[in-house]
Coordinates of C-alpha atoms and ligand atoms in Angstrom, one line a residue:
M1 CA 93.2 62.8 169.5
D2 CA 90.1 61.7 171.3
Y3 CA 88.8 58.2 171.4
K4 CA 85.4 56.6 172.1
I5 CA 85.3 54.4 175.1
E6 CA 84.1 51.4 173.0
D7 CA 87.1 51.8 170.7
L8 CA 89.4 52.0 173.7
K9 CA 88.1 48.8 175.3
E10 CA 88.6 47.0 172.0
K11 CA 91.9 48.6 171.1
G12 CA 93.5 48.4 174.5
Y13 CA 93.5 51.8 176.4
L14 CA 97.3 51.5 177.0
D15 CA 98.1 51.7 173.3
I16 CA 96.8 55.1 172.9
N17 CA 99.2 57.6 171.5
I18 CA 99.2 60.9 173.3
D19 CA 100.7 64.1 172.2
N20 CA 104.3 64.2 173.5
T21 CA 104.1 67.9 174.1
K22 CA 101.3 67.5 176.6
D23 CA 102.2 68.7 180.1
L24 CA 100.9 65.6 181.8
V25 CA 101.1 67.1 185.3
S26 CA 98.9 70.1 184.5
E27 CA 96.5 68.0 182.3
I28 CA 96.1 65.5 185.2
K29 CA 95.4 68.4 187.6
K30 CA 92.8 69.8 185.2
L31 CA 91.1 66.5 184.8
K32 CA 91.1 65.9 188.5
E33 CA 89.2 69.1 189.1
E34 CA 86.8 68.6 186.2
K35 CA 85.8 65.2 187.4
N36 CA 86.1 65.8 191.2
A37 CA 88.6 63.0 191.5
V38 CA 91.1 62.3 194.2
I39 CA 94.5 60.7 193.6
L40 CA 95.7 58.3 196.3
A41 CA 99.3 57.1 195.9
H42 CA 101.2 54.5 197.8
Y43 CA 104.8 55.2 198.9
Y44 CA 106.1 52.6 196.4
Q45 CA 105.0 54.6 193.4
T46 CA 107.5 56.6 191.4
G47 CA 108.4 60.1 192.7
D48 CA 106.5 61.9 190.0
I49 CA 103.3 60.1 190.8
Q50 CA 103.7 60.7 194.6
D51 CA 104.2 64.4 193.8
I52 CA 100.9 64.8 191.9
A53 CA 98.9 62.8 194.5
D54 CA 96.4 64.4 196.9
Y55 CA 97.4 61.8 199.5
V56 CA 100.5 59.7 199.7
G57 CA 100.7 57.1 202.4
D58 CA 100.9 53.5 203.6
S59 CA 98.1 51.0 203.0
L60 CA 96.2 52.0 206.2
K61 CA 96.2 55.8 205.5
L62 CA 95.1 55.2 201.9
A63 CA 92.2 53.0 203.0
Q64 CA 91.2 55.6 205.6
E65 CA 91.3 58.3 202.9
A66 CA 89.3 56.2 200.5
A67 CA 86.6 55.6 203.2
K68 CA 86.1 59.3 203.9
T69 CA 86.7 61.1 200.6
N70 CA 84.0 63.4 199.2
A71 CA 85.4 62.9 195.7
D72 CA 83.3 61.3 193.0
M73 CA 86.2 59.3 191.6
I74 CA 89.2 57.7 193.2
M75 CA 92.3 57.3 191.1
F76 CA 94.3 54.7 193.0
A77 CA 98.0 54.9 192.2
G78 CA 98.9 51.6 193.7
V79 CA 98.1 47.9 193.1
H80 CA 94.9 46.0 192.5
F81 CA 94.1 44.9 196.1
M82 CA 94.4 48.5 197.3
A83 CA 92.0 49.7 194.6
E84 CA 89.6 46.9 195.5
T85 CA 89.7 47.9 199.2
A86 CA 88.9 51.5 198.2
K87 CA 85.9 50.2 196.1
I88 CA 84.7 48.1 199.0
L89 CA 84.9 51.2 201.3
S90 CA 83.3 53.6 198.8
P91 CA 81.1 51.4 196.6
D92 CA 79.3 54.3 195.0
K93 CA 82.4 55.9 193.7
K94 CA 84.2 55.1 190.5
V95 CA 87.6 53.6 191.4
L96 CA 90.3 53.7 188.7
L97 CA 93.6 51.8 188.6
P98 CA 96.1 53.1 186.0
D99 CA 97.0 49.6 185.0
L100 CA 94.9 46.5 185.8
E101 CA 98.0 44.4 185.5
A102 CA 99.3 46.0 188.7
G103 CA 98.8 43.0 190.9
C104 CA 100.7 41.7 194.0
S105 CA 102.6 38.4 194.4
L106 CA 101.7 38.3 198.0
A107 CA 97.9 38.6 197.3
D108 CA 98.3 36.0 194.6
S109 CA 99.9 33.6 197.0
A110 CA 96.5 33.0 198.7
P111 CA 94.1 31.7 196.1
Y112 CA 90.4 31.6 197.2
K113 CA 89.7 27.9 196.9
D114 CA 92.9 26.8 198.7
F115 CA 92.5 29.3 201.5
K116 CA 88.8 28.3 202.0
K117 CA 89.9 24.6 202.5
F118 CA 92.7 25.7 204.8
K119 CA 90.3 27.8 206.9
E120 CA 87.9 24.8 207.2
Q121 CA 90.5 22.9 209.1
Y122 CA 90.3 25.4 211.9
P123 CA 86.6 26.2 212.3
N124 CA 86.9 27.9 215.7
H125 CA 89.7 30.2 214.7
I126 CA 89.5 33.9 214.0
V127 CA 90.9 34.8 210.5
V128 CA 93.1 37.9 210.4
S129 CA 94.2 38.8 206.9
Y130 CA 96.8 41.3 205.8
V131 CA 95.2 43.9 203.5
N132 CA 97.4 42.5 200.7
T133 CA 94.7 39.9 199.7
T134 CA 92.1 39.8 197.1
A135 CA 88.5 41.0 197.9
E136 CA 87.4 37.3 197.8
I137 CA 89.9 36.4 200.6
K138 CA 88.5 39.3 202.6
T139 CA 85.1 37.7 202.4
L140 CA 86.6 34.8 204.4
T141 CA 88.3 37.1 206.9
D142 CA 87.1 38.3 210.3
I143 CA 89.5 41.3 210.6
V144 CA 91.8 42.8 208.0
C145 CA 95.1 44.4 209.1
T146 CA 98.0 46.4 207.7
S147 CA 101.5 46.4 209.0
T148 CA 100.7 49.6 210.8
N149 CA 97.9 48.2 212.9
A150 CA 98.5 44.4 212.9
K151 CA 99.7 44.3 216.5
Y152 CA 96.7 46.2 217.7
I153 CA 94.3 44.0 215.7
I154 CA 95.8 40.8 217.2
D155 CA 95.9 42.2 220.7
S156 CA 92.2 43.0 220.4
I157 CA 91.4 39.3 220.0
P158 CA 90.9 37.4 223.3
E159 CA 94.0 35.4 224.3
D160 CA 92.2 32.1 224.4
K161 CA 91.1 32.4 220.8
G162 CA 93.1 30.7 218.0
I163 CA 94.0 32.9 215.0
I164 CA 94.8 32.1 211.4
F165 CA 97.0 34.7 209.8
A166 CA 97.3 35.1 206.1
P167 CA 98.9 35.4 203.6
D168 CA 102.4 36.7 204.7
K169 CA 104.3 34.2 206.8
N170 CA 107.2 36.6 207.4
L171 CA 104.9 39.2 208.8
G172 CA 103.0 36.4 210.6
N173 CA 106.2 35.1 212.3
Y174 CA 107.2 38.6 213.3
L175 CA 103.7 39.3 214.8
N176 CA 103.9 36.0 216.7
S177 CA 107.2 37.1 218.2
I178 CA 106.0 40.5 219.3
T179 CA 102.5 39.5 220.5
G180 CA 103.4 36.1 222.1
R181 CA 100.6 34.5 220.1
N182 CA 101.0 31.2 218.2
M183 CA 98.9 32.1 215.1
I184 CA 98.6 29.5 212.3
L185 CA 100.3 31.0 209.3
W186 CA 99.5 30.7 205.6
D187 CA 102.6 30.1 203.6
G188 CA 102.8 33.2 201.4
A189 CA 105.4 35.9 200.9
C190 CA 106.1 39.1 198.9
H191 CA 108.6 38.4 196.1
V192 CA 110.2 41.8 196.7
H193 CA 110.7 41.6 200.4
K194 CA 111.8 38.0 200.6
E195 CA 114.6 38.7 198.1
F196 CA 116.7 41.1 200.2
S197 CA 120.2 39.7 200.7
L198 CA 121.4 39.4 204.3
E199 CA 125.0 39.2 203.1
R200 CA 124.8 42.3 200.9
I201 CA 123.1 44.3 203.6
L202 CA 125.8 43.2 206.1
A203 CA 128.5 44.3 203.6
L204 CA 126.8 47.7 203.3
K205 CA 126.6 48.0 207.1
K206 CA 130.4 47.3 207.3
E207 CA 131.1 50.1 204.8
N208 CA 128.6 52.4 206.6
P209 CA 128.8 51.5 210.3
D210 CA 126.8 54.6 211.3
A211 CA 123.8 53.6 209.1
M212 CA 120.6 52.4 210.8
I213 CA 119.1 49.3 209.1
L214 CA 115.4 49.8 208.5
A215 CA 113.2 46.8 207.5
H216 CA 109.6 46.2 206.6
P217 CA 108.2 43.2 208.5
E218 CA 107.5 41.4 205.1
C219 CA 111.3 40.7 205.0
E220 CA 112.7 37.3 206.0
K221 CA 113.6 36.7 209.6
P222 CA 117.5 37.0 209.2
V223 CA 117.0 40.5 207.8
L224 CA 114.6 41.4 210.6
L225 CA 117.1 40.1 213.2
I226 CA 119.8 42.6 212.1
A227 CA 117.4 45.6 211.7
D228 CA 117.6 48.6 214.0
H229 CA 113.9 49.4 213.3
I230 CA 111.1 47.2 211.9
G231 CA 107.8 48.7 210.7
S232 CA 105.4 49.7 208.0
T233 CA 106.4 52.1 205.3
S234 CA 105.1 55.1 207.4
S235 CA 106.9 53.8 210.5
L236 CA 110.2 53.5 208.6
L237 CA 109.6 57.0 207.2
N238 CA 109.0 58.4 210.7
F239 CA 112.1 56.8 212.0
T240 CA 114.3 58.6 209.5
K241 CA 113.0 61.9 211.0
D242 CA 114.8 61.2 214.3
K243 CA 117.6 63.8 214.7
K244 CA 119.9 61.2 216.2
Y245 CA 120.4 59.4 212.8
N246 CA 121.6 60.6 209.4
K247 CA 122.2 57.4 207.4
F248 CA 119.9 54.5 206.7
I249 CA 120.0 51.2 204.8
V250 CA 116.4 50.8 203.7
A251 CA 115.0 47.2 203.3
T252 CA 111.8 47.8 201.6
E253 CA 110.6 48.9 198.1
S254 CA 112.8 51.8 197.0
G255 CA 109.8 54.2 196.3
I256 CA 109.7 55.1 200.0
I257 CA 113.1 56.8 199.6
H258 CA 111.5 59.6 197.6
Q259 CA 109.5 60.7 200.7
M260 CA 112.5 60.2 203.0
N261 CA 114.5 62.5 200.7
K262 CA 111.7 65.0 200.6
E263 CA 111.4 65.1 204.4
N264 CA 115.2 65.2 205.1
P265 CA 117.2 65.8 201.9
H266 CA 120.5 66.1 203.7
K267 CA 120.4 62.6 205.1
T268 CA 121.7 59.5 203.3
Y269 CA 119.4 56.6 202.2
I270 CA 120.9 53.4 200.8
P271 CA 118.5 51.0 199.3
A272 CA 119.0 47.5 200.5
P273 CA 120.0 45.2 197.7
P274 CA 118.4 41.9 196.7
N275 CA 120.1 38.6 196.1
D276 CA 120.4 39.3 192.4
S277 CA 123.8 40.9 192.3
T278 CA 123.0 43.0 189.2
C279 CA 120.5 45.2 191.1
A280 CA 121.2 47.9 193.6
C281 CA 117.7 48.1 195.0
N282 CA 114.5 46.1 194.9
D283 CA 111.6 47.5 193.1
C284 CA 108.1 46.0 192.9
E285 CA 107.4 45.7 189.2
F286 CA 103.6 45.8 189.8
M287 CA 103.8 49.1 191.6
K288 CA 106.1 50.4 188.9
L289 CA 103.6 49.5 186.1
N290 CA 101.9 52.8 186.8
N291 CA 103.1 56.1 185.3
L292 CA 101.8 59.6 184.6
K293 CA 100.7 58.7 181.1
K294 CA 98.5 55.9 182.3
I295 CA 97.1 58.1 185.1
Y296 CA 96.2 60.8 182.5
I297 CA 94.5 58.2 180.2
A298 CA 92.6 56.6 183.1
L299 CA 91.3 60.0 184.3
K300 CA 90.4 61.2 180.8
Y301 CA 88.6 58.0 179.7
E302 CA 87.6 56.8 183.2
L303 CA 89.2 53.5 182.4
P304 CA 90.2 50.9 183.6
E305 CA 87.7 50.8 186.4
V306 CA 87.9 48.4 189.3
V307 CA 84.5 46.7 189.6
L308 CA 83.4 44.2 192.2
E309 CA 80.2 42.1 192.6
Q310 CA 77.8 43.6 195.2
E311 CA 77.8 40.4 197.1
I312 CA 81.6 40.5 197.5
I313 CA 81.6 44.1 198.5
E314 CA 79.0 43.4 201.2
K315 CA 80.8 40.3 202.6
A316 CA 84.3 41.9 202.5
A317 CA 83.2 45.3 204.0
G318 CA 82.8 43.9 207.5
S319 CA 86.4 42.7 207.9
I320 CA 87.8 46.0 206.6
N321 CA 85.5 48.2 208.7
R322 CA 86.5 46.2 211.8
M323 CA 90.1 47.1 211.0
L324 CA 89.2 50.8 210.6
E325 CA 87.3 50.8 213.9
I326 CA 90.2 49.2 215.9
S327 CA 92.6 51.6 214.2
A328 CA 90.5 54.6 215.2
K329 CA 90.3 53.4 218.8
N330 CA 94.0 53.3 218.9
N331 CA 94.5 56.7 217.2
L332 CA 96.1 55.1 214.1
Ligands
LIG1 P1 102.5 49.4 204.0 O1 102.7 50.6 203.2 O2 101.2 49.4 204.6 O3 103.6 49.2 205.0 O4 102.5 48.1 203.0 C1 103.6 47.8 202.3 C2 103.3 47.0 201.1 O5 103.8 45.9 200.8 C3 102.2 47.4 200.2 O6 102.2 46.5 199.1
LIG2 FE1 102.7 43.1 196.7 FE2 105.2 43.0 197.5 FE3 104.6 44.6 195.5 FE4 103.7 45.2 198.0 S1 105.8 45.1 197.2 S2 102.5 45.2 196.1 S3 103.4 43.1 198.8 S4 104.4 42.4 195.5

């Protein structure tokens, strides 16, 4: 059944019934070609979404792809701040997010008004913000960073300059420790990464002494202290390719294990468990709001679209472009 856009907006596009016999994968491929759309998917998406994407990657790679794509439409299989970043980098393109409710607890931990007041206390400081922030926060930011390029971004700032780092205090503390800086940190965190249980990871390590512990720098310090390798999703994935190691305890969102399995199916990947003893792994419920049905509907009806005011796009673009320039200089 076909719907009119007006009806969909009123009805709620997610309530649409679609024919169960539809082969969503081939329908999505057809729509993608028809509309000259590109599908960008983050490593935390489910495996079936990663498998239909044109590009799968970490936050930096997806921003770089969004900036250079020739497509007319970007379907962002990720969360809201990622789609906003794509819109800021490619303002003339239509940017779709399968579910507008796909937010981010870390981005939400830095509301605009509070952060503006915080920044005013340090008028001479440079503001470095993690890409996991709203577009509004990026308008208050000098340079955006991701976990792949954060060290390079911070090292590019003269040593005598004070820095405010937001919003992730775990990543900020980790960066202070590896750069020797004393950045002022906003007190935010990701609800997925701060929940990994040190005790349960140590118990897994006892059962699997040959397993390497991999941790994303959004994890709390005690987990980072026991990690054999700390890095962004792409860095963790690269580490698993090392021939020396065959077993890994993975302390980040479990979606990344799909790519690890694809790259090296004979190795063993154990998702690190959270404090809640009923779960074996820690999923981001925002990332997992997306599914193939929503992607199909979004491509077909070109909804929901991520729209930003022109003024916000212009103000936020500088901080993201500075990040892309420093990343290019460092071959990232
Ligand atoms: P990266 O993929 O850039 O490491 O980011 C992880 C993340 O938390 C995205 O929400
Ligand atoms: Fe945000 Fe954490 Fe989910 Fe990443 S995993 S999107 S930082 S809530």
